[in-house]
Short mmCIF file of N, CA and C in Angstrom, two decimals:
data_model
loop_
_atom_site.label_atom_id
_atom_site.label_comp_id
_atom_site.label_asym_id
_atom_site.label_seq_id
_atom_site.Cartn_x
_atom_site.Cartn_y
_atom_site.Cartn_z
N MET A 17 17.61 4.13 0.44
CA MET A 17 16.48 3.39 1.25
C MET A 17 16.85 4.37 2.52
N ASN A 18 15.58 4.52 2.75
CA ASN A 18 15.38 5.42 4.05
C ASN A 18 15.36 4.48 5.45
N THR A 19 16.45 4.34 6.29
CA THR A 19 16.42 3.40 7.26
C THR A 19 15.60 3.72 8.56
N ASP A 20 14.75 5.02 8.26
CA ASP A 20 13.94 5.30 9.73
C ASP A 20 12.50 4.65 8.94
N ARG A 21 12.31 4.24 7.82
CA ARG A 21 11.16 4.10 7.76
C ARG A 21 10.36 2.91 8.05
N ASP A 22 9.10 2.82 8.53
CA ASP A 22 8.77 1.75 9.10
C ASP A 22 7.80 0.95 8.74
N PRO A 23 8.68 -0.25 8.10
CA PRO A 23 7.96 -1.31 7.23
C PRO A 23 6.47 -1.81 7.59
N SER A 24 6.25 -1.81 8.74
CA SER A 24 5.31 -2.44 9.29
C SER A 24 3.77 -2.16 8.73
N ILE A 25 2.50 -2.99 8.79
CA ILE A 25 1.56 -2.33 8.68
C ILE A 25 0.74 -1.32 9.27
N HIS A 26 0.92 -0.77 10.22
CA HIS A 26 1.21 0.37 11.16
C HIS A 26 1.60 1.36 10.60
N GLY A 27 2.87 1.15 9.94
CA GLY A 27 3.76 2.16 9.41
C GLY A 27 3.08 2.59 7.82
N PHE A 28 2.89 1.46 7.22
CA PHE A 28 2.18 1.83 6.12
C PHE A 28 0.89 2.79 6.28
N CYS A 29 -0.05 2.48 6.95
CA CYS A 29 -1.14 3.09 7.18
C CYS A 29 -0.88 4.39 7.64
N LEU A 30 -0.02 4.55 8.55
CA LEU A 30 0.16 6.13 8.70
C LEU A 30 0.47 7.11 7.45
N ARG A 31 1.55 6.45 6.77
CA ARG A 31 1.98 6.96 5.81
C ARG A 31 1.14 7.15 4.81
N GLN A 32 -0.09 6.23 4.47
CA GLN A 32 -0.97 6.52 3.46
C GLN A 32 -1.99 7.10 4.01
N LYS A 33 -2.26 7.55 5.52
CA LYS A 33 -3.56 7.87 5.92
C LYS A 33 -4.66 7.27 6.12
N ILE A 34 -4.41 5.99 6.04
CA ILE A 34 -5.61 4.88 5.86
C ILE A 34 -5.52 4.10 7.19
N SER A 35 -6.95 3.76 7.57
CA SER A 35 -7.16 3.11 8.86
C SER A 35 -6.53 1.37 8.76
N ARG A 36 -6.24 0.64 9.49
CA ARG A 36 -5.91 -0.45 9.57
C ARG A 36 -6.97 -1.23 8.78
N SER A 37 -8.39 -1.11 9.12
CA SER A 37 -9.36 -1.60 8.87
C SER A 37 -9.26 -1.51 7.22
N SER A 38 -9.11 -0.37 6.55
CA SER A 38 -9.19 0.18 5.46
C SER A 38 -7.87 -0.77 4.30
N TYR A 39 -6.63 -0.94 5.37
CA TYR A 39 -5.93 -1.93 4.38
C TYR A 39 -6.37 -3.11 4.46
N TYR A 40 -6.83 -3.86 5.47
CA TYR A 40 -7.16 -5.01 5.09
C TYR A 40 -8.20 -5.55 4.32
N ASN A 41 -9.03 -4.17 4.24
CA ASN A 41 -10.28 -4.31 3.34
C ASN A 41 -9.32 -4.38 2.09
N LEU A 42 -8.41 -3.57 1.60
CA LEU A 42 -7.59 -3.53 0.33
C LEU A 42 -6.98 -5.10 0.26
N VAL A 43 -6.42 -5.48 1.16
CA VAL A 43 -5.91 -6.95 0.94
C VAL A 43 -6.98 -8.06 0.54
N ALA A 44 -8.00 -7.98 1.29
CA ALA A 44 -9.07 -8.82 1.01
C ALA A 44 -9.33 -8.69 -0.73
N GLU A 45 -9.81 -7.15 -1.03
CA GLU A 45 -10.10 -7.05 -2.50
C GLU A 45 -9.00 -7.25 -3.62
N GLY A 46 -7.72 -7.72 -3.09
CA GLY A 46 -6.87 -8.28 -3.83
C GLY A 46 -5.86 -6.48 -4.53
N THR A 47 -6.31 -5.60 -4.00
CA THR A 47 -5.62 -4.43 -4.00
C THR A 47 -4.71 -4.12 -3.04
N GLY A 48 -4.14 -4.44 -2.11
CA GLY A 48 -3.06 -4.23 -0.99
C GLY A 48 -2.01 -4.17 -1.63
N PRO A 49 -0.61 -4.01 -0.95
CA PRO A 49 0.41 -3.50 -1.53
C PRO A 49 1.04 -4.88 -1.30
N ARG A 50 2.48 -5.59 -2.14
CA ARG A 50 3.14 -6.68 -1.50
C ARG A 50 3.65 -6.84 -0.20
N GLU A 51 3.72 -7.83 0.36
CA GLU A 51 4.02 -7.83 1.41
C GLU A 51 4.98 -9.01 1.69
N TYR A 52 5.82 -8.91 2.71
CA TYR A 52 6.67 -10.17 2.81
C TYR A 52 6.90 -10.18 4.45
N ARG A 53 7.11 -11.48 4.91
CA ARG A 53 6.92 -11.78 6.55
C ARG A 53 8.46 -12.36 6.96
N VAL A 54 8.57 -11.80 8.06
CA VAL A 54 9.97 -11.65 9.11
C VAL A 54 9.54 -12.64 10.06
N GLY A 55 9.38 -13.91 10.18
CA GLY A 55 8.73 -14.51 11.22
C GLY A 55 7.04 -14.41 11.13
N LYS A 56 6.81 -13.68 12.09
CA LYS A 56 5.53 -13.39 12.18
C LYS A 56 4.72 -11.96 11.61
N LEU A 57 6.11 -11.46 11.41
CA LEU A 57 5.83 -10.29 11.42
C LEU A 57 5.51 -9.67 9.95
N VAL A 58 4.38 -8.92 9.32
CA VAL A 58 4.43 -8.60 8.05
C VAL A 58 5.18 -7.39 7.99
N ARG A 59 5.78 -7.24 6.62
CA ARG A 59 6.42 -5.88 6.31
C ARG A 59 6.39 -5.75 4.95
N ILE A 60 6.10 -4.43 4.60
CA ILE A 60 5.85 -4.02 3.14
C ILE A 60 7.11 -3.13 2.78
N SER A 61 8.00 -3.57 1.78
CA SER A 61 9.08 -2.86 1.12
C SER A 61 8.59 -1.76 0.50
N GLU A 62 9.72 -0.61 0.73
CA GLU A 62 9.56 0.75 0.00
C GLU A 62 9.33 0.60 -1.16
N GLU A 63 9.94 -0.18 -2.01
CA GLU A 63 9.52 -0.46 -3.35
C GLU A 63 8.18 -1.17 -3.56
N ALA A 64 7.76 -1.65 -2.89
CA ALA A 64 6.37 -2.10 -2.66
C ALA A 64 5.22 -0.87 -2.64
N GLU A 65 5.75 -0.56 -1.79
CA GLU A 65 4.68 1.04 -1.07
C GLU A 65 4.37 1.98 -2.25
N ALA A 66 5.83 1.99 -2.96
CA ALA A 66 5.82 3.02 -3.97
C ALA A 66 5.10 2.32 -5.17
N GLU A 67 5.46 1.27 -5.85
CA GLU A 67 4.61 0.22 -6.62
C GLU A 67 3.03 0.52 -6.69
N TRP A 68 2.78 0.28 -5.37
CA TRP A 68 1.41 -0.02 -4.63
C TRP A 68 0.67 1.78 -5.01
N VAL A 69 1.25 2.81 -5.04
CA VAL A 69 1.04 4.04 -4.89
C VAL A 69 1.03 4.38 -6.44
N ARG A 70 1.82 4.19 -7.16
CA ARG A 70 1.70 4.34 -8.93
C ARG A 70 0.52 3.41 -9.52
N GLN A 71 0.47 2.26 -9.01
CA GLN A 71 -0.86 1.53 -9.55
C GLN A 71 -2.02 2.49 -8.91
N ARG A 72 -2.31 2.76 -7.63
CA ARG A 72 -3.59 3.21 -7.49
C ARG A 72 -3.65 5.00 -8.49
N GLU A 73 -2.60 5.67 -8.39
CA GLU A 73 -2.87 6.61 -9.62
C GLU A 73 -2.77 6.34 -10.61
N ALA A 74 -2.55 5.48 -11.48
CA ALA A 74 -2.96 5.11 -12.82
C ALA A 74 -4.32 4.67 -13.00
N GLU A 75 -5.01 3.77 -11.80
CA GLU A 75 -6.27 3.29 -11.92
C GLU A 75 -7.06 4.67 -11.58
N HIS A 76 -6.77 5.69 -10.82
CA HIS A 76 -7.62 6.88 -10.93
C HIS A 76 -7.25 7.76 -11.89
N ALA A 77 -6.27 7.75 -12.82
CA ALA A 77 -6.09 8.27 -13.87
C ALA A 77 -6.90 8.12 -15.08
N ALA A 78 -7.01 6.42 -15.16
CA ALA A 78 -7.97 5.51 -16.21
C ALA A 78 -9.63 6.08 -15.90
N ARG A 79 -9.85 6.07 -14.69
CA ARG A 79 -11.33 6.68 -14.54
C ARG A 79 -11.79 7.98 -14.62
N VAL A 80 -10.70 8.73 -14.70
CA VAL A 80 -10.75 9.94 -14.84
C VAL A 80 -10.90 10.37 -16.51
N VAL A 81 -10.17 9.58 -17.31
CA VAL A 81 -10.28 9.57 -18.35
C VAL A 81 -11.86 9.37 -19.03
N GLU A 82 -11.92 7.99 -18.23
CA GLU A 82 -13.57 7.41 -18.83
C GLU A 82 -14.67 8.13 -18.34
N ALA A 83 -14.61 9.16 -17.54
CA ALA A 83 -15.36 9.86 -16.93
C ALA A 83 -15.78 11.11 -17.88
N ALA A 84 -14.35 11.30 -18.75
CA ALA A 84 -14.62 12.73 -19.51
C ALA A 84 -15.25 12.59 -20.62
#
């Protein structure tokens, strides 16, 4: 586990190179990463982020296969 990793929404958006509004759109669509809360703070675990990336990659691969 990387102790320097920022688990906040801001940190997630920076690592994934998406805007905060794009993040909230993903969450509204039900395709955002799993979140947990610490008080009022929303956090995204390293595992949840990795799972989210794997899911996006799998969806992309499925679309590429369909298009072929």
